[in-house]
Amino acid sequence: KAGVTQTPRYLIKTRGQQVTLSCSPISGHRSVSWYQQTPGQGLQFLFEYFSETQRNKGNFPGRFSGRQFSNSRSEMNVSTLELGDSALYLCASRRTGGFGDTQYFGPGTRLTVL
Amino acid sequence: QKEVEQDPGPLSVPEGAIVSLNCTYSNSAFQYFMWYRQYSRKGPELLMYTYSSGNKEDGRFTAQVDKSSKYISLFIRDSQPSDSATYLCAGDSSYKLIFGSGTRLLVRP
């Protein structure tokens, strides 16, 4: 079974631009979560979608948004990029997102903001 | 105070050693705990997950949870250079995982 895929793998943007990242979950998984990983803050939860609905949101500004499509694929968008947004953005999927449902990560998209 | 605390290391051990990686947590709502391994420039890979207090073994890996003291551990037996990576512990809360900062492990040949 194919794992979680993320595109693009690498991205370079300049301050003020916006960016859209894409995630395809494992087949049959309906829950998709997004995380930001930086050396200083570690892995931080952004948001989680299940059946096209956002179920939970982390403590990030409104510039960070996401959505999920009917085929469970998800996108996240960051508007008005700042230097501090440079990070590895990880997508993770799980079957339903209920307690005990294990989460599997994709390889990530490395975003560099210049 | 962070919900999950983890010593960042690095932890350097000789090949064949038993490795002990530890985390403490403060959120009593955590019911499940996971250990992930992350190689440089890769996404985290699920190693172990546990629900109740006690031990869970899988090959060379043993995960231990002590809910009374809010302490979770991962033991690696017969460590190999290929185990060199960052190990992340996480607690499961309300559809999201709360991660520790990760411990960098180096296994010397």
PDB file of C-alpha atoms in Angstrom:
ATOM      1  CA  LYS A   1       0.000   0.000   0.000  1.00  0.00           C
ATOM      2  CA  ALA A   2       1.400   3.398  -0.967  1.00  0.00           C
ATOM      3  CA  GLY A   3       2.290   5.744   1.859  1.00  0.00           C
ATOM      4  CA  VAL A   4       1.445   9.380   2.402  1.00  0.00           C
ATOM      5  CA  THR A   5       2.692  11.525  -0.451  1.00  0.00           C
ATOM      6  CA  GLN A   6       3.403  15.227  -0.386  1.00  0.00           C
ATOM      7  CA  THR A   7       4.107  17.654  -3.182  1.00  0.00           C
ATOM      8  CA  PRO A   8       6.227  19.519  -3.824  1.00  0.00           C
ATOM      9  CA  ARG A   9       9.141  18.196  -1.767  1.00  0.00           C
ATOM     10  CA  TYR A  10      11.052  21.473  -1.836  1.00  0.00           C
ATOM     11  CA  LEU A  11       9.897  25.025  -2.284  1.00  0.00           C
ATOM     12  CA  ILE A  12      11.602  28.409  -2.205  1.00  0.00           C
ATOM     13  CA  LYS A  13       9.485  31.534  -1.860  1.00  0.00           C
ATOM     14  CA  THR A  14      10.047  35.156  -0.930  1.00  0.00           C
ATOM     15  CA  ARG A  15       8.457  37.128   1.876  1.00  0.00           C
ATOM     16  CA  GLY A  16       4.924  38.264   1.150  1.00  0.00           C
ATOM     17  CA  GLN A  17       4.158  35.486  -1.311  1.00  0.00           C
ATOM     18  CA  GLN A  18       1.694  32.701  -0.675  1.00  0.00           C
ATOM     19  CA  VAL A  19       2.171  28.962  -1.021  1.00  0.00           C
ATOM     20  CA  THR A  20      -0.014  25.875  -1.377  1.00  0.00           C
ATOM     21  CA  LEU A  21       1.160  22.440  -0.296  1.00  0.00           C
ATOM     22  CA  SER A  22      -0.544  19.200  -1.206  1.00  0.00           C
ATOM     23  CA  CYS A  23      -0.978  15.890   0.597  1.00  0.00           C
ATOM     24  CA  SER A  24      -2.414  12.566  -0.542  1.00  0.00           C
ATOM     25  CA  PRO A  25      -3.199  10.246   2.378  1.00  0.00           C
ATOM     26  CA  ILE A  26      -2.861   6.484   2.491  1.00  0.00           C
ATOM     27  CA  SER A  27      -5.710   4.863   0.596  1.00  0.00           C
ATOM     28  CA  GLY A  28      -8.697   4.404   2.911  1.00  0.00           C
ATOM     29  CA  HIS A  29      -7.526   7.004   5.415  1.00  0.00           C
ATOM     30  CA  ARG A  30      -9.991   9.817   5.957  1.00  0.00           C
ATOM     31  CA  SER A  31      -8.163  11.901   8.538  1.00  0.00           C
ATOM     32  CA  VAL A  32      -5.361  14.222   7.474  1.00  0.00           C
ATOM     33  CA  SER A  33      -3.289  16.323   9.861  1.00  0.00           C
ATOM     34  CA  TRP A  34      -0.663  18.949   9.164  1.00  0.00           C
ATOM     35  CA  TYR A  35       2.364  19.738  11.300  1.00  0.00           C
ATOM     36  CA  GLN A  36       5.153  22.289  11.134  1.00  0.00           C
ATOM     37  CA  GLN A  37       8.641  21.216  12.147  1.00  0.00           C
ATOM     38  CA  THR A  38      11.391  23.720  12.940  1.00  0.00           C
ATOM     39  CA  PRO A  39      14.680  23.306  14.842  1.00  0.00           C
ATOM     40  CA  GLY A  40      13.552  25.750  17.509  1.00  0.00           C
ATOM     41  CA  GLN A  41       9.932  24.681  18.088  1.00  0.00           C
ATOM     42  CA  GLY A  42      10.009  21.052  17.036  1.00  0.00           C
ATOM     43  CA  LEU A  43       6.898  19.414  15.625  1.00  0.00           C
ATOM     44  CA  GLN A  44       3.800  21.535  16.113  1.00  0.00           C
ATOM     45  CA  PHE A  45       0.235  20.677  15.176  1.00  0.00           C
ATOM     46  CA  LEU A  46      -1.400  22.942  12.600  1.00  0.00           C
ATOM     47  CA  PHE A  47      -4.825  21.409  11.914  1.00  0.00           C
ATOM     48  CA  GLU A  48      -6.689  18.193  11.275  1.00  0.00           C
ATOM     49  CA  TYR A  49      -9.360  17.388   8.736  1.00  0.00           C
ATOM     50  CA  PHE A  50     -11.797  14.520   8.645  1.00  0.00           C
ATOM     51  CA  SER A  51     -14.405  14.085   5.917  1.00  0.00           C
ATOM     52  CA  GLU A  52     -13.733  17.593   4.604  1.00  0.00           C
ATOM     53  CA  THR A  53     -14.304  19.197   8.039  1.00  0.00           C
ATOM     54  CA  GLN A  54     -11.675  20.782  10.220  1.00  0.00           C
ATOM     55  CA  ARG A  55     -11.870  19.010  13.571  1.00  0.00           C
ATOM     56  CA  ASN A  56      -9.029  20.616  15.419  1.00  0.00           C
ATOM     57  CA  LYS A  57      -6.713  23.562  14.998  1.00  0.00           C
ATOM     58  CA  GLY A  58      -3.390  24.424  16.542  1.00  0.00           C
ATOM     59  CA  ASN A  59      -2.160  27.768  17.727  1.00  0.00           C
ATOM     60  CA  PHE A  60      -1.130  29.318  14.438  1.00  0.00           C
ATOM     61  CA  PRO A  61      -2.182  32.630  12.855  1.00  0.00           C
ATOM     62  CA  GLY A  62      -4.974  32.828  10.314  1.00  0.00           C
ATOM     63  CA  ARG A  63      -2.404  33.020   7.512  1.00  0.00           C
ATOM     64  CA  PHE A  64      -2.279  29.253   7.780  1.00  0.00           C
ATOM     65  CA  SER A  65      -5.314  27.535   6.346  1.00  0.00           C
ATOM     66  CA  GLY A  66      -6.223  24.199   4.906  1.00  0.00           C
ATOM     67  CA  ARG A  67      -8.919  22.178   3.266  1.00  0.00           C
ATOM     68  CA  GLN A  68      -9.766  18.613   2.456  1.00  0.00           C
ATOM     69  CA  PHE A  69     -11.404  17.288  -0.645  1.00  0.00           C
ATOM     70  CA  SER A  70     -13.972  14.528  -1.020  1.00  0.00           C
ATOM     71  CA  ASN A  71     -11.230  12.054  -2.000  1.00  0.00           C
ATOM     72  CA  SER A  72      -9.470  12.852   1.337  1.00  0.00           C
ATOM     73  CA  ARG A  73      -6.610  14.670  -0.360  1.00  0.00           C
ATOM     74  CA  SER A  74      -5.690  17.828   1.496  1.00  0.00           C
ATOM     75  CA  GLU A  75      -4.018  21.139   0.824  1.00  0.00           C
ATOM     76  CA  MET A  76      -2.630  23.728   3.152  1.00  0.00           C
ATOM     77  CA  ASN A  77      -2.059  27.335   2.266  1.00  0.00           C
ATOM     78  CA  VAL A  78       0.164  29.932   3.848  1.00  0.00           C
ATOM     79  CA  SER A  79      -0.433  33.528   2.810  1.00  0.00           C
ATOM     80  CA  THR A  80       1.837  36.544   3.237  1.00  0.00           C
ATOM     81  CA  LEU A  81       4.881  34.410   3.939  1.00  0.00           C
ATOM     82  CA  GLU A  82       7.303  35.447   6.664  1.00  0.00           C
ATOM     83  CA  LEU A  83      10.911  34.359   7.184  1.00  0.00           C
ATOM     84  CA  GLY A  84       9.810  32.406  10.259  1.00  0.00           C
ATOM     85  CA  ASP A  85       7.566  30.217   8.104  1.00  0.00           C
ATOM     86  CA  SER A  86      10.640  28.410   6.790  1.00  0.00           C
ATOM     87  CA  ALA A  87      10.137  24.870   8.009  1.00  0.00           C
ATOM     88  CA  LEU A  88       9.444  21.273   7.131  1.00  0.00           C
ATOM     89  CA  TYR A  89       5.686  20.875   6.684  1.00  0.00           C
ATOM     90  CA  LEU A  90       4.512  17.364   7.397  1.00  0.00           C
ATOM     91  CA  CYS A  91       1.253  15.741   6.519  1.00  0.00           C
ATOM     92  CA  ALA A  92       0.012  12.685   8.386  1.00  0.00           C
ATOM     93  CA  SER A  93      -2.955  10.437   7.771  1.00  0.00           C
ATOM     94  CA  ARG A  94      -4.948   7.946   9.770  1.00  0.00           C
ATOM     95  CA  ARG A  95      -8.023   5.873   9.153  1.00  0.00           C
ATOM     96  CA  THR A  96     -10.578   7.755  11.230  1.00  0.00           C
ATOM     97  CA  GLY A  97      -8.594   9.844  13.659  1.00  0.00           C
ATOM     98  CA  GLY A  98     -10.211   8.251  16.663  1.00  0.00           C
ATOM     99  CA  PHE A  99      -8.256   7.414  19.800  1.00  0.00           C
ATOM    100  CA  GLY A 100      -5.702   4.714  19.178  1.00  0.00           C
ATOM    101  CA  ASP A 101      -5.789   5.164  15.434  1.00  0.00           C
ATOM    102  CA  THR A 102      -2.135   5.377  14.472  1.00  0.00           C
ATOM    103  CA  GLN A 103      -0.863   8.253  12.389  1.00  0.00           C
ATOM    104  CA  TYR A 104       1.513   7.888   9.456  1.00  0.00           C
ATOM    105  CA  PHE A 105       3.623  10.724   8.151  1.00  0.00           C
ATOM    106  CA  GLY A 106       4.642  11.719   4.665  1.00  0.00           C
ATOM    107  CA  PRO A 107       8.171  12.815   3.731  1.00  0.00           C
ATOM    108  CA  GLY A 108       7.324  16.496   4.139  1.00  0.00           C
ATOM    109  CA  THR A 109       7.658  19.649   2.083  1.00  0.00           C
ATOM    110  CA  ARG A 110      10.664  21.766   2.933  1.00  0.00           C
ATOM    111  CA  LEU A 111       9.714  25.422   2.562  1.00  0.00           C
ATOM    112  CA  THR A 112      12.380  28.111   2.493  1.00  0.00           C
ATOM    113  CA  VAL A 113      11.277  31.730   2.685  1.00  0.00           C
ATOM    114  CA  LEU A 114      13.843  34.288   1.531  1.00  0.00           C
TER     115      LEU A 114
ATOM    116  CA  GLN B   1       5.691  24.104  30.730  1.00  0.00           C
ATOM    117  CA  LYS B   2       5.577  21.968  27.597  1.00  0.00           C
ATOM    118  CA  GLU B   3       3.029  19.147  27.596  1.00  0.00           C
ATOM    119  CA  VAL B   4       5.719  16.651  26.585  1.00  0.00           C
ATOM    120  CA  GLU B   5       9.331  17.057  27.710  1.00  0.00           C
ATOM    121  CA  GLN B   6      12.205  15.192  26.124  1.00  0.00           C
ATOM    122  CA  ASP B   7      15.958  15.522  26.515  1.00  0.00           C
ATOM    123  CA  PRO B   8      17.308  16.664  23.110  1.00  0.00           C
ATOM    124  CA  GLY B   9      20.627  14.856  23.539  1.00  0.00           C
ATOM    125  CA  PRO B  10      22.661  14.057  21.573  1.00  0.00           C
ATOM    126  CA  LEU B  11      23.050  10.614  23.049  1.00  0.00           C
ATOM    127  CA  SER B  12      26.114   8.742  21.805  1.00  0.00           C
ATOM    128  CA  VAL B  13      26.477   4.988  22.464  1.00  0.00           C
ATOM    129  CA  PRO B  14      28.662   2.177  21.102  1.00  0.00           C
ATOM    130  CA  GLU B  15      27.166  -0.420  18.803  1.00  0.00           C
ATOM    131  CA  GLY B  16      25.460  -3.209  20.746  1.00  0.00           C
ATOM    132  CA  ALA B  17      24.553  -1.028  23.720  1.00  0.00           C
ATOM    133  CA  ILE B  18      21.099  -0.856  25.261  1.00  0.00           C
ATOM    134  CA  VAL B  19      19.614   2.570  24.679  1.00  0.00           C
ATOM    135  CA  SER B  20      17.077   4.203  26.978  1.00  0.00           C
ATOM    136  CA  LEU B  21      15.085   7.165  25.689  1.00  0.00           C
ATOM    137  CA  ASN B  22      12.685   8.952  28.002  1.00  0.00           C
ATOM    138  CA  CYS B  23       9.888  11.509  28.061  1.00  0.00           C
ATOM    139  CA  THR B  24       7.712  13.045  30.710  1.00  0.00           C
ATOM    140  CA  TYR B  25       4.291  14.526  30.105  1.00  0.00           C
ATOM    141  CA  SER B  26       1.901  16.755  31.984  1.00  0.00           C
ATOM    142  CA  ASN B  27      -1.402  16.265  30.134  1.00  0.00           C
ATOM    143  CA  SER B  28      -3.501  13.710  31.993  1.00  0.00           C
ATOM    144  CA  ALA B  29      -5.832  13.501  28.968  1.00  0.00           C
ATOM    145  CA  PHE B  30      -3.244  11.588  26.953  1.00  0.00           C
ATOM    146  CA  GLN B  31      -4.438   8.046  26.461  1.00  0.00           C
ATOM    147  CA  TYR B  32      -2.116   6.822  23.737  1.00  0.00           C
ATOM    148  CA  PHE B  33       1.584   7.324  23.353  1.00  0.00           C
ATOM    149  CA  MET B  34       3.715   6.925  20.275  1.00  0.00           C
ATOM    150  CA  TRP B  35       7.377   6.730  19.459  1.00  0.00           C
ATOM    151  CA  TYR B  36       8.541   7.895  16.062  1.00  0.00           C
ATOM    152  CA  ARG B  37      11.977   7.678  14.473  1.00  0.00           C
ATOM    153  CA  GLN B  38      13.082  10.402  12.110  1.00  0.00           C
ATOM    154  CA  TYR B  39      16.120  10.209   9.899  1.00  0.00           C
ATOM    155  CA  SER B  40      17.678  13.401   8.621  1.00  0.00           C
ATOM    156  CA  ARG B  41      15.538  15.111   5.970  1.00  0.00           C
ATOM    157  CA  LYS B  42      12.820  12.456   6.191  1.00  0.00           C
ATOM    158  CA  GLY B  43       9.352  12.318   7.717  1.00  0.00           C
ATOM    159  CA  PRO B  44       8.807  10.625  11.110  1.00  0.00           C
ATOM    160  CA  GLU B  45       8.316   6.868  10.973  1.00  0.00           C
ATOM    161  CA  LEU B  46       6.043   5.187  13.524  1.00  0.00           C
ATOM    162  CA  LEU B  47       7.980   2.757  15.729  1.00  0.00           C
ATOM    163  CA  MET B  48       5.715   1.901  18.627  1.00  0.00           C
ATOM    164  CA  TYR B  49       2.433   2.924  20.167  1.00  0.00           C
ATOM    165  CA  THR B  50       1.043   2.035  23.563  1.00  0.00           C
ATOM    166  CA  TYR B  51      -2.211   2.585  25.380  1.00  0.00           C
ATOM    167  CA  SER B  52      -2.057   1.422  28.943  1.00  0.00           C
ATOM    168  CA  SER B  53       0.638   1.431  31.556  1.00  0.00           C
ATOM    169  CA  GLY B  54       3.155  -1.379  31.177  1.00  0.00           C
ATOM    170  CA  ASN B  55       5.497  -2.684  28.531  1.00  0.00           C
ATOM    171  CA  LYS B  56       5.080  -3.401  24.845  1.00  0.00           C
ATOM    172  CA  GLU B  57       7.778  -5.228  22.937  1.00  0.00           C
ATOM    173  CA  ASP B  58       8.461  -5.371  19.208  1.00  0.00           C
ATOM    174  CA  GLY B  59      11.733  -6.958  18.157  1.00  0.00           C
ATOM    175  CA  ARG B  60      14.622  -4.951  19.588  1.00  0.00           C
ATOM    176  CA  PHE B  61      12.277  -2.191  20.786  1.00  0.00           C
ATOM    177  CA  THR B  62      10.366  -1.996  24.073  1.00  0.00           C
ATOM    178  CA  ALA B  63       8.012   0.854  24.931  1.00  0.00           C
ATOM    179  CA  GLN B  64       7.118   1.466  28.543  1.00  0.00           C
ATOM    180  CA  VAL B  65       4.413   3.705  29.982  1.00  0.00           C
ATOM    181  CA  ASP B  66       3.983   4.663  33.633  1.00  0.00           C
ATOM    182  CA  LYS B  67       0.832   6.771  33.850  1.00  0.00           C
ATOM    183  CA  SER B  68       1.137   7.245  37.601  1.00  0.00           C
ATOM    184  CA  SER B  69       4.394   9.148  37.174  1.00  0.00           C
ATOM    185  CA  LYS B  70       3.609  10.412  33.649  1.00  0.00           C
ATOM    186  CA  TYR B  71       6.756   8.846  32.268  1.00  0.00           C
ATOM    187  CA  ILE B  72       7.279   7.050  28.957  1.00  0.00           C
ATOM    188  CA  SER B  73      10.376   5.222  27.763  1.00  0.00           C
ATOM    189  CA  LEU B  74      11.728   3.496  24.704  1.00  0.00           C
ATOM    190  CA  PHE B  75      14.438   0.873  25.043  1.00  0.00           C
ATOM    191  CA  ILE B  76      16.514  -0.290  22.096  1.00  0.00           C
ATOM    192  CA  ARG B  77      18.457  -3.528  22.550  1.00  0.00           C
ATOM    193  CA  ASP B  78      21.562  -4.417  20.561  1.00  0.00           C
ATOM    194  CA  SER B  79      21.692  -0.944  19.039  1.00  0.00           C
ATOM    195  CA  GLN B  80      22.988  -0.632  15.478  1.00  0.00           C
ATOM    196  CA  PRO B  81      24.538   2.288  13.578  1.00  0.00           C
ATOM    197  CA  SER B  82      21.364   2.286  11.466  1.00  0.00           C
ATOM    198  CA  ASP B  83      19.443   3.259  14.620  1.00  0.00           C
ATOM    199  CA  SER B  84      21.184   6.647  14.517  1.00  0.00           C
ATOM    200  CA  ALA B  85      18.300   9.084  14.164  1.00  0.00           C
ATOM    201  CA  THR B  86      16.101  11.445  16.138  1.00  0.00           C
ATOM    202  CA  TYR B  87      13.496   9.751  18.321  1.00  0.00           C
ATOM    203  CA  LEU B  88      10.271  11.579  19.031  1.00  0.00           C
ATOM    204  CA  CYS B  89       7.750  10.700  21.696  1.00  0.00           C
ATOM    205  CA  ALA B  90       4.155  11.902  21.399  1.00  0.00           C
ATOM    206  CA  GLY B  91       0.911  11.871  23.353  1.00  0.00           C
ATOM    207  CA  ASP B  92      -2.457  11.582  21.632  1.00  0.00           C
ATOM    208  CA  SER B  93      -4.997  14.237  22.590  1.00  0.00           C
ATOM    209  CA  SER B  94      -8.191  15.311  20.810  1.00  0.00           C
ATOM    210  CA  TYR B  95      -7.278  14.201  17.295  1.00  0.00           C
ATOM    211  CA  LYS B  96      -3.782  15.644  17.477  1.00  0.00           C
ATOM    212  CA  LEU B  97      -0.377  14.449  18.575  1.00  0.00           C
ATOM    213  CA  ILE B  98       1.681  16.529  20.989  1.00  0.00           C
ATOM    214  CA  PHE B  99       5.365  15.839  20.429  1.00  0.00           C
ATOM    215  CA  GLY B 100       8.441  16.104  22.537  1.00  0.00           C
ATOM    216  CA  SER B 101      11.393  17.954  21.048  1.00  0.00           C
ATOM    217  CA  GLY B 102      13.110  14.714  20.045  1.00  0.00           C
ATOM    218  CA  THR B 103      16.313  13.015  21.218  1.00  0.00           C
ATOM    219  CA  ARG B 104      19.145  12.669  18.736  1.00  0.00           C
ATOM    220  CA  LEU B 105      20.791   9.254  19.005  1.00  0.00           C
ATOM    221  CA  LEU B 106      24.177   8.344  17.551  1.00  0.00           C
ATOM    222  CA  VAL B 107      25.269   4.706  17.573  1.00  0.00           C
ATOM    223  CA  ARG B 108      29.008   4.447  17.002  1.00  0.00           C
ATOM    224  CA  PRO B 109      30.337   1.407  15.066  1.00  0.00           C
TER     225      PRO B 109
END
